[in-house]
CSV table of C-alpha atoms in Angstrom, one decimal:
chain,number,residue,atom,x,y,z
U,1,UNK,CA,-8.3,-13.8,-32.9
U,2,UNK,CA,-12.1,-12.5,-33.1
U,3,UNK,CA,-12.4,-9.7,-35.2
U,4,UNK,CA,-14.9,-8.2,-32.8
U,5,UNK,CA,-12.7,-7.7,-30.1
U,6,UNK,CA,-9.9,-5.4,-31.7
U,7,UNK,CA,-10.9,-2.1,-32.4
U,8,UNK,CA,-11.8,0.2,-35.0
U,9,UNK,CA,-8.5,-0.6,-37.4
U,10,UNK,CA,-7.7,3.2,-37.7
U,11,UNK,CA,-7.5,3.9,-34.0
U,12,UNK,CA,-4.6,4.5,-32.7
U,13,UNK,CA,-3.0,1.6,-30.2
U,14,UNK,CA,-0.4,1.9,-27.5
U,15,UNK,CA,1.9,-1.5,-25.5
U,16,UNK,CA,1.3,-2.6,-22.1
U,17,UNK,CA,4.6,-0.4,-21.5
U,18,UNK,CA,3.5,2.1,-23.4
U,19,UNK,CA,0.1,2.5,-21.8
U,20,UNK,CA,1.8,2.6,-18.6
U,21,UNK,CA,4.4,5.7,-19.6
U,22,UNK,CA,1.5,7.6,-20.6
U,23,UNK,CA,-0.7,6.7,-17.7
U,24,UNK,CA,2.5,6.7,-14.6
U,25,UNK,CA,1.4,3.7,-13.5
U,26,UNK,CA,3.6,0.3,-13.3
U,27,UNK,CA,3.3,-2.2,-16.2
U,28,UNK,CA,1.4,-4.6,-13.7
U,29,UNK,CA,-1.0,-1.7,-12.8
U,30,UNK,CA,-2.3,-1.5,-16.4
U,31,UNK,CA,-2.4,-5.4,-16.4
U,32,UNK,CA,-4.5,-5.2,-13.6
U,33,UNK,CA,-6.7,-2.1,-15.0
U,34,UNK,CA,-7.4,-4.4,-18.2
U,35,UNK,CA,-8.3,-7.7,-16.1
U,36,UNK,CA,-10.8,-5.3,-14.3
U,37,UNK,CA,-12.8,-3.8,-17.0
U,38,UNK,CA,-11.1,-0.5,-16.9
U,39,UNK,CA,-9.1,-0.1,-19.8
U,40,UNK,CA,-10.1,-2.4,-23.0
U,41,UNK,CA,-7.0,-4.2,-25.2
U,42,UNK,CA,-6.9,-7.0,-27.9
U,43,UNK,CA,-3.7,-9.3,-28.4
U,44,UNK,CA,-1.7,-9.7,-31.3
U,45,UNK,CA,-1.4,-12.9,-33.3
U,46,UNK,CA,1.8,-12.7,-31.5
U,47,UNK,CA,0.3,-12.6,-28.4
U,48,UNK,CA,0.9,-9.0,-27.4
U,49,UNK,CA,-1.4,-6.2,-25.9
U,50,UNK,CA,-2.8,-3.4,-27.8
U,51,UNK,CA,-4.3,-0.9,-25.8
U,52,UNK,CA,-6.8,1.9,-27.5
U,53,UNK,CA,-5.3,5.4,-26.9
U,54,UNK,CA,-9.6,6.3,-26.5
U,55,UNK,CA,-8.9,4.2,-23.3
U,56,UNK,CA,-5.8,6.0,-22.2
U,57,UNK,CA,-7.4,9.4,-22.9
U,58,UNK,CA,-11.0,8.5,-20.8
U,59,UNK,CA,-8.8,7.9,-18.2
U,60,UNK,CA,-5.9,10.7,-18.4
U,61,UNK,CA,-9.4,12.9,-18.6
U,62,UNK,CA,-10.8,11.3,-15.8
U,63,UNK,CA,-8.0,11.6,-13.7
U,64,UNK,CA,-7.7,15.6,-14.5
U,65,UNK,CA,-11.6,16.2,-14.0
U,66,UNK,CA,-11.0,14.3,-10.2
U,67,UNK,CA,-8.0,17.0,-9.6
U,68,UNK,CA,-9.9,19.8,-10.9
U,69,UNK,CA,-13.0,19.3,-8.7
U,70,UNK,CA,-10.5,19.1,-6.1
U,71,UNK,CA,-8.9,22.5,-6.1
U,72,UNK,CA,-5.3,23.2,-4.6
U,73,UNK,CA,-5.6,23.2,-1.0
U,74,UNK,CA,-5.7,20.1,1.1
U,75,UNK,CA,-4.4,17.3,0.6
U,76,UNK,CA,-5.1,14.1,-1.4
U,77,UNK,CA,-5.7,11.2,0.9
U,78,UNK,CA,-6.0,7.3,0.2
U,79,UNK,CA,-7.0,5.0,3.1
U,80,UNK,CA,-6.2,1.4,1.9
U,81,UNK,CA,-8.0,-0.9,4.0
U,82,UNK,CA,-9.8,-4.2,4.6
U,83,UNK,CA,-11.5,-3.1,7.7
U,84,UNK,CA,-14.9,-0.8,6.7
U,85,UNK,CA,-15.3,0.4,10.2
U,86,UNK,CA,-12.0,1.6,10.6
U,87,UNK,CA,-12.2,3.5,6.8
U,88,UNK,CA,-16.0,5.0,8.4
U,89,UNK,CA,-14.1,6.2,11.8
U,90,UNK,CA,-10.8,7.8,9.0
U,91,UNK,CA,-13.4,9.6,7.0
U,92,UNK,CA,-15.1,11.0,9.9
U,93,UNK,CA,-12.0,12.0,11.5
U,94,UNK,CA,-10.3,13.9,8.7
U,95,UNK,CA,-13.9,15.8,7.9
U,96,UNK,CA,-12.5,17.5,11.1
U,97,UNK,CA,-8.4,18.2,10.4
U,98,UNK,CA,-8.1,21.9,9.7
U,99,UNK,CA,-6.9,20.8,6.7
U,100,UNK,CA,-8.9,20.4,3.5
U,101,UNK,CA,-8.7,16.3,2.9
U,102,UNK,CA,-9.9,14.6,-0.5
U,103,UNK,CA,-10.5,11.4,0.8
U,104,UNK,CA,-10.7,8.1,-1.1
U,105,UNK,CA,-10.3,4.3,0.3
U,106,UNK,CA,-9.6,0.9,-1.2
U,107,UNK,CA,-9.3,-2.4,0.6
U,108,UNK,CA,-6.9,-3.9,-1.0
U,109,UNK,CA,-3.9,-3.5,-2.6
U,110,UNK,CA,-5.1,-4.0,-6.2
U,111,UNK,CA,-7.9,-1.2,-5.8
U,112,UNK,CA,-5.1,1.0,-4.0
U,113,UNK,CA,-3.0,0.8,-6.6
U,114,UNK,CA,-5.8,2.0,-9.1
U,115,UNK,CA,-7.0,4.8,-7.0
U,116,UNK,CA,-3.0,5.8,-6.5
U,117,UNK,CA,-3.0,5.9,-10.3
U,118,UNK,CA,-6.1,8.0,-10.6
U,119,UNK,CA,-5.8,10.3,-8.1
U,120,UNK,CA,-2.1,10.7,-7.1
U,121,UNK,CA,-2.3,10.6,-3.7
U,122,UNK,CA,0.0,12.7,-1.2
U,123,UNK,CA,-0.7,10.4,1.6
U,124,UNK,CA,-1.2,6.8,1.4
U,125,UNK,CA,-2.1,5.1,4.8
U,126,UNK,CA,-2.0,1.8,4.6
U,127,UNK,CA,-2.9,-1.8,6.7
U,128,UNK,CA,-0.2,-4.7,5.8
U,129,UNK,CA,-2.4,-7.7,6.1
U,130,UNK,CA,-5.5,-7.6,3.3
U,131,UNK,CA,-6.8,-9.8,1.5
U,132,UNK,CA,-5.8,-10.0,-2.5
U,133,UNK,CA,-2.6,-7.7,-3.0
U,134,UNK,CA,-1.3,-7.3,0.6
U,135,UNK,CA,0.4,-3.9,1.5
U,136,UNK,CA,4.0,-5.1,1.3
U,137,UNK,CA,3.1,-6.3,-2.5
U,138,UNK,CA,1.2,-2.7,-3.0
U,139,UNK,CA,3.6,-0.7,-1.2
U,140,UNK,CA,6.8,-2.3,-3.5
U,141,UNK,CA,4.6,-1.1,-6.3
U,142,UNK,CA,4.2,2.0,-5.9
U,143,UNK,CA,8.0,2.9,-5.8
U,144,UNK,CA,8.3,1.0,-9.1
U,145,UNK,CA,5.8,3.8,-10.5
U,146,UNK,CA,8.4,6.9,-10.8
U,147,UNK,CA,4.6,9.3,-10.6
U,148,UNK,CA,4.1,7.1,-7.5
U,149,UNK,CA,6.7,6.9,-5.7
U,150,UNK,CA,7.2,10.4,-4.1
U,151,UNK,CA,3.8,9.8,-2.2
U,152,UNK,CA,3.8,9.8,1.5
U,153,UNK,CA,3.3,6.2,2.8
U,154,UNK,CA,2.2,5.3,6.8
U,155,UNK,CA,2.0,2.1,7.4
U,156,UNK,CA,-1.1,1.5,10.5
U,157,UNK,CA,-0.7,-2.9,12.0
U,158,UNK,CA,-1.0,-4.7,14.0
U,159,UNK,CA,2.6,-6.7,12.8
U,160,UNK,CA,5.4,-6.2,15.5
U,161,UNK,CA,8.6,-4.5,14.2
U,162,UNK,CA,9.9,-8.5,14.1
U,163,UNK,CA,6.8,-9.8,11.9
U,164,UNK,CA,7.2,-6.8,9.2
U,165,UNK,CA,11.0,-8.0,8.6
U,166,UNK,CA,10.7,-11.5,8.9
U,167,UNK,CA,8.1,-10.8,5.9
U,168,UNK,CA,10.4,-8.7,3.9
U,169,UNK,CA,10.4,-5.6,5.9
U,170,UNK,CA,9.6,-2.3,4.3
U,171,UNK,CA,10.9,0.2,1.8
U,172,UNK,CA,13.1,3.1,3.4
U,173,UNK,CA,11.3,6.4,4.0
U,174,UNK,CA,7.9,4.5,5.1
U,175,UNK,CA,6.5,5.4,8.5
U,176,UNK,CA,4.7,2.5,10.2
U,177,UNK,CA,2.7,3.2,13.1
U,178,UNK,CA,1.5,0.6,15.5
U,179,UNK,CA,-2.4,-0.1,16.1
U,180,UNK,CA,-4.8,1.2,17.9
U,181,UNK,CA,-4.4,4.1,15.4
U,182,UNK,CA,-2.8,7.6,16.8
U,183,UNK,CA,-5.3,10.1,14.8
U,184,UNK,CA,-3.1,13.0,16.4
U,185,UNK,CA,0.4,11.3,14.3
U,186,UNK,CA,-1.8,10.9,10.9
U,187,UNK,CA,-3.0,14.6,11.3
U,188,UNK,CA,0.5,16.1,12.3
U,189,UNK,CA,1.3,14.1,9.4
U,190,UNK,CA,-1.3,15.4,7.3
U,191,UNK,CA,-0.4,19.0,7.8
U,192,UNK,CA,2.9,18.7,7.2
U,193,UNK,CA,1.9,17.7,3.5
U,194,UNK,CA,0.5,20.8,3.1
């Protein structure tokens, strides 16, 4: 192991599982943070994961500064979509709900899964077919993630009723609504949030 990759030997070091506890995200959502540059770890001679609780805290800290700017009203939104014109026509839409909207998008599943993490969505809209981590991969882990899971998830496809099961189908409790997107369904949605 290169000395220069484990940190500072009186810092304080969390697990994989650990890491994940603290930050209520699923194991596999820390993996992924790590792979991306977003939290730093070292391996054991063993071959385990240390994380650096300075990496847990940025982020707890970073997390609480994005709910602080954000106030109590509204509602926390996260478009996760492949399709840039369609998240540009979302955004512009919700500016006008009555309803204050903290919007954020991702298009895929991995980066949902990271903004879910970071910013606790109340709403999660989500396509199915992306590119990466599709939304039946995202959507099945987010209700691993016990912080995650009580999020409001509506499915928007193209996928027939047929097509969605034959691929698995989807978790209980998730609304799917067919495209072209009904902007007056999200929004009655929306408000009900609130």
């Amino acid at each position: 192991m290169d000395p220069k990759e484990r940190p500072d030997a009186l810092e304080t070091t969390v697990t994989s599982s650990e890491a994940a506890e603290l930050l209520g995200v699923s194991q596999r959502t820390v993996h992924y943070w790590i792979q991306r540059g977003m939290l730093k770890s070292w391996k054991t001679e063993g071959g385990h994961r240390r994380i650096p609780m300075s990496g847990i805290t940025a982020l707890l800290r970073k997390r609480q500064e994005s709910l602080d700017a954000g106030g109590d009203e509204g509602i926390t939104l996260l478009l996760v979509e492949d399709d840039a014109g369609l998240v540009a026509v979302f955004r512009k839409v919700a500016k006008k709900w009555p309803v204050r909207v903290r919007f954020f998008a991702a298009e895929n599943g991995f980066d949902g899964l990271i903004l879910a993490g970071l910013h606790k969505p109340d709403l999660i809209i989500t396509d199915l077919i992306m590119p990466s981590m599709d939304g039946f991969q995202m959507i099945a882990s987010l209700r691993e993630s016990p912080d995650l899971g009580g999020s409001r998830v509506v499915v928007v496809t193209a996928l027939s009723d047929q097509e969605i099961n034959s691929r698995g189908g989807l978790p209980e409790g998730v609304t799917v609504l067919q495209k072209p997107v009904s902007f007056e369904r999200i929004e009655a949605i929306a408000r009900s949030l609130v």
